[in-house]
Every structure is written in C-alpha cells, then in structure tokens.
C-alpha cells in the first residue's frame, strides 16, 4: 500500500493542500545517455533521486546530501548544473497521515563518466539506469514524469528548447 500519492495538473482529483509549500531538489543523473531512477518504497513507483530541502540549507547542498544519503556517492556541489524549477500549482504529495503538500522542485543535472557502484537506501527498493525507451514502459511518479520527459526532449532535441 502506498504511503504517498502524487498529483500533477489534475485539479478535479488533486486534494487541497493542508501544509505550506515544500521545497525539494531532484537530479537528472545520467551515465552513457541512460537516466538513473529509483523504485520508491513510499509509493512503489519509479522516480528521480532527491528529496526535501532542510531549513537553512541551499538547494544545491540538499541535492548533494540526497545523492549521498540515497546512493552513497559523494559529489561536490559544483558538479551539478541547475536545469530549472518546477513549482506550478497542482504539483502535490498527499500522505497517509492526512498531510497534503504543494511541491516546488529545483531540478539539477549531472552526467557521470562511468556507472558507479550504488548503495540502495531505506527509501528505495531498486536503483537502475534506463534508456528513454525503457522508461516509456515504467510506472513513473506523476510529479517526476514531466521533468524526465523535458530532459529527454532537451537532451535529444536541443533546438526545440527555448
């Protein structure tokens, strides 16, 4: 049973928020053109690595910390490239305890030169690098799906990005 349900762009079915907006950081972590995804324990779906930004922490520090906590990799903050902010209304996480958060996500990118040895954290069931074709068949967290698609479109067709 899922501990959290994610929503994006579906006002008729998205619950009303009960908590202040939550700032998060996620990463498009790639190696050889493949994207790293985690199978999340909280919802049993595939998503990007990342998590919440703690009080008095920068988004950049948060993503470096999350990479270490979730993957066991120490990556210097200067290696991450900021891609953008995803914070439109309707990007929501609803938890079993009744808390409903609007999410604002700062998205970063990092290309690894070689596939590292990854450590699976308690938050994940599985970690794996996927091609775009493989990702098309995966159940992706709805609030991450647009970030993944935007990255693939930008990575494959940069002339179409404005």
PDB file of C-alpha atoms in Angstrom, residues 3-91:
ATOM      1  CA  UNK A   3       2.299   5.788   1.827  1.00  0.00           C
ATOM      2  CA  UNK A   4       2.123   8.795  -0.512  1.00  0.00           C
ATOM      3  CA  UNK A   5       0.142   9.658  -3.633  1.00  0.00           C
ATOM      4  CA  UNK A   6       1.456  12.233  -6.080  1.00  0.00           C
ATOM      5  CA  UNK A   7      -0.594  14.580  -8.273  1.00  0.00           C
ATOM      6  CA  UNK A   8       0.171  16.981 -11.107  1.00  0.00           C
ATOM      7  CA  UNK A   9      -2.127  19.078 -13.256  1.00  0.00           C
ATOM      8  CA  UNK A  10      -5.415  17.361 -12.371  1.00  0.00           C
ATOM      9  CA  UNK A  11      -7.427  19.897 -10.320  1.00  0.00           C
ATOM     10  CA  UNK A  12     -10.559  17.737 -10.245  1.00  0.00           C
ATOM     11  CA  UNK A  13      -8.746  14.939  -8.390  1.00  0.00           C
ATOM     12  CA  UNK A  14      -5.973  16.757  -6.512  1.00  0.00           C
ATOM     13  CA  UNK A  15      -6.666  17.173  -2.803  1.00  0.00           C
ATOM     14  CA  UNK A  16      -6.489  20.611  -1.229  1.00  0.00           C
ATOM     15  CA  UNK A  17      -3.177  21.297   0.497  1.00  0.00           C
ATOM     16  CA  UNK A  18      -3.084  21.213   4.282  1.00  0.00           C
ATOM     17  CA  UNK A  19       0.538  22.266   4.746  1.00  0.00           C
ATOM     18  CA  UNK A  20       2.784  25.061   3.427  1.00  0.00           C
ATOM     19  CA  UNK A  21       4.633  24.572   0.149  1.00  0.00           C
ATOM     20  CA  UNK A  22       7.542  22.125   0.395  1.00  0.00           C
ATOM     21  CA  UNK A  23      10.849  22.875  -1.357  1.00  0.00           C
ATOM     22  CA  UNK A  24      12.626  19.885  -2.840  1.00  0.00           C
ATOM     23  CA  UNK A  25      15.608  19.110  -5.049  1.00  0.00           C
ATOM     24  CA  UNK A  26      15.829  16.309  -7.608  1.00  0.00           C
ATOM     25  CA  UNK A  27      18.504  15.287 -10.079  1.00  0.00           C
ATOM     26  CA  UNK A  28      18.655  14.043 -13.623  1.00  0.00           C
ATOM     27  CA  UNK A  29      21.620  11.713 -13.047  1.00  0.00           C
ATOM     28  CA  UNK A  30      22.847  10.140 -16.262  1.00  0.00           C
ATOM     29  CA  UNK A  31      25.572   7.854 -17.479  1.00  0.00           C
ATOM     30  CA  UNK A  32      26.084   6.930 -21.122  1.00  0.00           C
ATOM     31  CA  UNK A  33      22.767   8.510 -22.125  1.00  0.00           C
ATOM     32  CA  UNK A  34      20.809   6.489 -19.555  1.00  0.00           C
ATOM     33  CA  UNK A  35      18.924   8.010 -16.642  1.00  0.00           C
ATOM     34  CA  UNK A  36      19.123   6.762 -13.065  1.00  0.00           C
ATOM     35  CA  UNK A  37      15.764   6.135 -11.416  1.00  0.00           C
ATOM     36  CA  UNK A  38      14.856   4.737  -8.027  1.00  0.00           C
ATOM     37  CA  UNK A  39      11.929   2.464  -7.305  1.00  0.00           C
ATOM     38  CA  UNK A  40      10.462   4.249  -4.297  1.00  0.00           C
ATOM     39  CA  UNK A  41       9.314   2.378  -1.202  1.00  0.00           C
ATOM     40  CA  UNK A  42       6.693   5.007  -0.326  1.00  0.00           C
ATOM     41  CA  UNK A  43       4.624   4.557  -3.487  1.00  0.00           C
ATOM     42  CA  UNK A  44       6.161   1.620  -5.413  1.00  0.00           C
ATOM     43  CA  UNK A  45       6.770   3.828  -8.480  1.00  0.00           C
ATOM     44  CA  UNK A  46       9.951   4.880 -10.269  1.00  0.00           C
ATOM     45  CA  UNK A  47      11.209   8.421  -9.714  1.00  0.00           C
ATOM     46  CA  UNK A  48      14.166  10.748  -9.687  1.00  0.00           C
ATOM     47  CA  UNK A  49      16.617  10.754  -6.823  1.00  0.00           C
ATOM     48  CA  UNK A  50      16.217  13.682  -4.458  1.00  0.00           C
ATOM     49  CA  UNK A  51      14.224  14.966  -1.562  1.00  0.00           C
ATOM     50  CA  UNK A  52      13.353  17.852   0.679  1.00  0.00           C
ATOM     51  CA  UNK A  53      15.498  20.894   1.297  1.00  0.00           C
ATOM     52  CA  UNK A  54      16.142  21.274   5.019  1.00  0.00           C
ATOM     53  CA  UNK A  55      15.844  24.530   6.905  1.00  0.00           C
ATOM     54  CA  UNK A  56      18.925  26.744   6.411  1.00  0.00           C
ATOM     55  CA  UNK A  57      20.138  24.527   3.546  1.00  0.00           C
ATOM     56  CA  UNK A  58      20.625  25.612  -0.068  1.00  0.00           C
ATOM     57  CA  UNK A  59      19.009  23.581  -2.829  1.00  0.00           C
ATOM     58  CA  UNK A  60      22.462  22.727  -4.163  1.00  0.00           C
ATOM     59  CA  UNK A  61      23.609  21.429  -0.781  1.00  0.00           C
ATOM     60  CA  UNK A  62      20.347  19.464  -0.485  1.00  0.00           C
ATOM     61  CA  UNK A  63      20.874  17.600  -3.760  1.00  0.00           C
ATOM     62  CA  UNK A  64      24.487  16.746  -2.870  1.00  0.00           C
ATOM     63  CA  UNK A  65      23.292  15.488   0.539  1.00  0.00           C
ATOM     64  CA  UNK A  66      20.428  13.470  -1.012  1.00  0.00           C
ATOM     65  CA  UNK A  67      22.808  11.851  -3.520  1.00  0.00           C
ATOM     66  CA  UNK A  68      24.994  10.736  -0.631  1.00  0.00           C
ATOM     67  CA  UNK A  69      22.094   9.542   1.537  1.00  0.00           C
ATOM     68  CA  UNK A  70      20.261   7.703  -1.239  1.00  0.00           C
ATOM     69  CA  UNK A  71      23.146   6.435  -3.394  1.00  0.00           C
ATOM     70  CA  UNK A  72      26.257   6.527  -1.239  1.00  0.00           C
ATOM     71  CA  UNK A  73      28.018   8.879  -3.686  1.00  0.00           C
ATOM     72  CA  UNK A  74      29.907  11.982  -2.576  1.00  0.00           C
ATOM     73  CA  UNK A  75      29.578  14.523  -5.378  1.00  0.00           C
ATOM     74  CA  UNK A  76      30.925  18.084  -4.999  1.00  0.00           C
ATOM     75  CA  UNK A  77      28.160  20.692  -5.239  1.00  0.00           C
ATOM     76  CA  UNK A  78      29.977  22.446  -8.082  1.00  0.00           C
ATOM     77  CA  UNK A  79      29.421  19.469 -10.414  1.00  0.00           C
ATOM     78  CA  UNK A  80      25.631  19.877 -10.511  1.00  0.00           C
ATOM     79  CA  UNK A  81      24.008  22.029 -13.178  1.00  0.00           C
ATOM     80  CA  UNK A  82      20.682  23.700 -12.382  1.00  0.00           C
ATOM     81  CA  UNK A  83      18.063  22.934 -15.041  1.00  0.00           C
ATOM     82  CA  UNK A  84      15.045  24.757 -13.666  1.00  0.00           C
ATOM     83  CA  UNK A  85      12.273  24.996 -11.103  1.00  0.00           C
ATOM     84  CA  UNK A  86       9.031  23.012 -11.269  1.00  0.00           C
ATOM     85  CA  UNK A  87       6.544  24.671  -8.970  1.00  0.00           C
ATOM     86  CA  UNK A  88       3.217  25.161 -10.676  1.00  0.00           C
ATOM     87  CA  UNK A  89       0.085  24.743  -8.549  1.00  0.00           C
ATOM     88  CA  UNK A  90      -1.216  21.181  -8.618  1.00  0.00           C
ATOM     89  CA  UNK A  91       2.177  19.507  -8.047  1.00  0.00           C
TER      90      UNK A  91
END
